[in-house]
Structure formats: C-alpha cells, structure tokens
C-alpha cells in the first residue's frame, strides 16, 4: 500500500493496494473488501465517497461509506479522477486525437459532460461539490520549456470559463 492510498471516508479508514480496496469499521472489521488488479492504484475521496482507479490503466471503483456503488472501465488509460461529496465524479483519460479527455458523471453513472484537451496533458482534476464544474491542471512543453495550464470548466459551457497559463520562467 502506497503512503498516499490511506484515506478517511465517512470517518472510517480505507486503503488501496494493487490487489484490493478495503474500508474498515470502527472496530477494524472490513466493511468493503473489493478485489483490484491495478498495478498503480490511486484513492481520492471526500467525507462520503471515494474513487479508486488504476493510474495508466482502465479500471475504477466508486465507493460510499458502506459499499462499492459502481465498478467501471474506460476505453483509454486513466490519468486522474475525482469524486465529490454527492457521488458525482470526473475521469480524465488519454484521448483519441487529443492529449486528454475529461468525462463527468452523475452519482447514477450517467455521463453529463465531456471536454477534450488538445494542447495539455491533464494531471489533476477536482470536481466541485455541486457537480456542475471542475478545475483541471495540465502540463506540456513548448520549445523544451515546461508550461502548465489551469482550466476552469462549467459543465453547461462548451469551452472553459477561465484559463490560466504558467511558463517555466515564471
């Protein structure tokens, strides 16, 4: 278990290894014990929900404080993902014809938004509490220099509502 894969979900300890996601009760018993086959598992979570995904693989789990709510797969490898306190979630994958693609889902696993990034690899995403938008950070190189960009997305808009770019020299 990597040091970053321990979280508190609903006040309970949980962790992910390359073979399982486990959530413990107050007495140390296992509430959730889901098998995984992620070589590089990542756990992100809130007070009520967690998302476990395989970095650079295609599988993910959505969990609440009592059970695994959804097991899913993506067509392309996952770069990053996030879940909010209501169970809405975003997954960023490699894109077809794009560097990255973000797809946002409702807590009922219905796709509600998609945005493709042509110029930046997205390395981090955070979905807002209302599930109506997200902030994404991406990286790229220009003439050998590293550049970063922050995108503010509103899920009702086709384009980012704000973009902030940072170069290596800043």
XYZ file of C-alpha atoms in Angstrom, residues 22-162:
141
model
C -10.552 -2.075 1.929
C -12.710 0.100 4.147
C -12.601 -0.608 7.874
C -15.282 -0.266 10.545
C -14.654 1.484 13.869
C -13.628 -1.879 15.336
C -11.273 -2.801 12.468
C -13.642 -5.134 10.632
C -13.865 -4.910 6.854
C -16.956 -3.090 5.568
C -15.754 -3.146 1.955
C -13.212 -5.570 0.562
C -13.178 -5.218 -3.235
C -10.644 -7.032 -5.363
C -8.473 -4.851 -7.606
C -5.999 -5.577 -10.326
C -4.481 -2.093 -10.623
C -0.688 -2.007 -10.746
C -0.713 1.664 -9.648
C -3.891 2.236 -7.573
C -4.881 5.754 -6.528
C -7.537 6.695 -3.931
C -9.271 10.089 -3.923
C -12.098 10.779 -1.546
C -14.405 13.029 0.422
C -16.384 12.587 3.610
C -18.982 10.431 1.810
C -17.397 8.884 -1.292
C -14.141 7.584 -2.705
C -12.925 6.820 -6.186
C -10.213 4.211 -6.673
C -8.585 3.970 -10.084
C -5.612 2.426 -11.720
C -3.179 5.092 -12.889
C -2.495 4.402 -16.589
C -4.986 1.529 -16.588
C -8.699 1.375 -17.388
C -10.498 0.356 -14.203
C -12.136 2.331 -11.407
C -14.469 1.913 -8.409
C -16.890 4.359 -6.781
C -17.491 3.642 -3.073
C -19.619 5.211 -0.370
C -19.045 4.652 3.320
C -20.808 1.260 3.171
C -20.275 -0.465 -0.175
C -18.879 -0.310 -3.680
C -21.517 1.563 -5.670
C -20.053 1.160 -9.156
C -17.258 -0.684 -10.934
C -16.358 0.737 -14.304
C -13.835 0.734 -17.104
C -12.679 3.341 -19.571
C -11.704 2.874 -23.200
C -8.374 4.670 -22.730
C -5.878 4.725 -19.815
C -6.800 6.924 -16.830
C -4.600 9.934 -15.999
C -6.550 11.252 -12.983
C -10.015 11.246 -11.393
C -12.036 12.843 -8.593
C -15.337 12.381 -6.774
C -17.382 14.921 -4.794
C -19.351 14.563 -1.574
C -22.550 13.770 -3.520
C -21.050 10.944 -5.590
C -20.646 12.865 -8.862
C -17.270 12.129 -10.435
C -14.853 13.010 -13.250
C -12.367 10.808 -15.007
C -9.583 12.110 -17.253
C -8.159 9.687 -19.784
C -5.866 9.647 -22.759
C -7.773 10.985 -25.753
C -8.319 9.797 -29.307
C -6.907 12.650 -31.364
C -6.461 14.709 -28.181
C -3.910 14.663 -25.367
C -6.570 14.249 -22.645
C -10.345 13.874 -22.311
C -12.423 14.661 -19.211
C -15.775 12.935 -18.756
C -18.067 13.937 -15.871
C -20.691 11.566 -14.497
C -23.624 11.894 -12.122
C -23.805 9.760 -8.990
C -26.059 7.460 -11.049
C -23.162 6.918 -13.514
C -24.852 8.917 -16.279
C -22.445 10.860 -18.499
C -23.201 14.567 -18.156
C -20.229 16.368 -19.724
C -17.187 15.780 -21.899
C -14.280 18.054 -22.768
C -11.204 17.271 -24.878
C -7.827 18.934 -24.271
C -5.738 19.375 -27.433
C -2.609 21.005 -26.046
C -2.119 19.810 -22.445
C -1.894 16.502 -20.618
C -4.252 16.823 -17.644
C -2.568 15.623 -14.447
C -5.094 16.663 -11.787
C -8.839 17.290 -11.625
C -11.176 18.484 -8.862
C -14.965 18.357 -9.329
C -16.974 20.942 -7.372
C -19.424 19.993 -4.618
C -22.488 20.717 -6.762
C -21.220 18.563 -9.657
C -21.625 21.470 -12.093
C -17.970 22.125 -12.881
C -14.349 21.196 -12.340
C -10.850 22.616 -12.229
C -8.137 20.802 -14.192
C -4.370 21.271 -14.282
C -2.303 20.272 -17.277
C 1.294 20.261 -18.487
C 3.031 20.464 -21.840
C 6.339 21.618 -23.310
C 6.952 24.483 -25.706
C 10.423 24.704 -27.272
C 11.781 22.498 -24.478
C 10.284 24.616 -21.663
C 7.579 23.270 -19.359
C 4.222 25.056 -19.373
C 1.244 24.499 -17.085
C -2.356 25.482 -17.550
C -5.319 25.589 -15.196
C -8.754 25.184 -16.762
C -11.985 26.158 -15.006
C -14.851 24.189 -16.542
C -18.582 24.824 -16.238
C -20.478 21.728 -17.356
C -23.059 23.883 -19.174
C -20.404 25.535 -21.362
C -18.617 24.035 -24.367
C -15.425 25.990 -23.591
C -13.556 26.619 -20.329
C -14.870 29.670 -18.471
C -11.321 30.561 -17.346
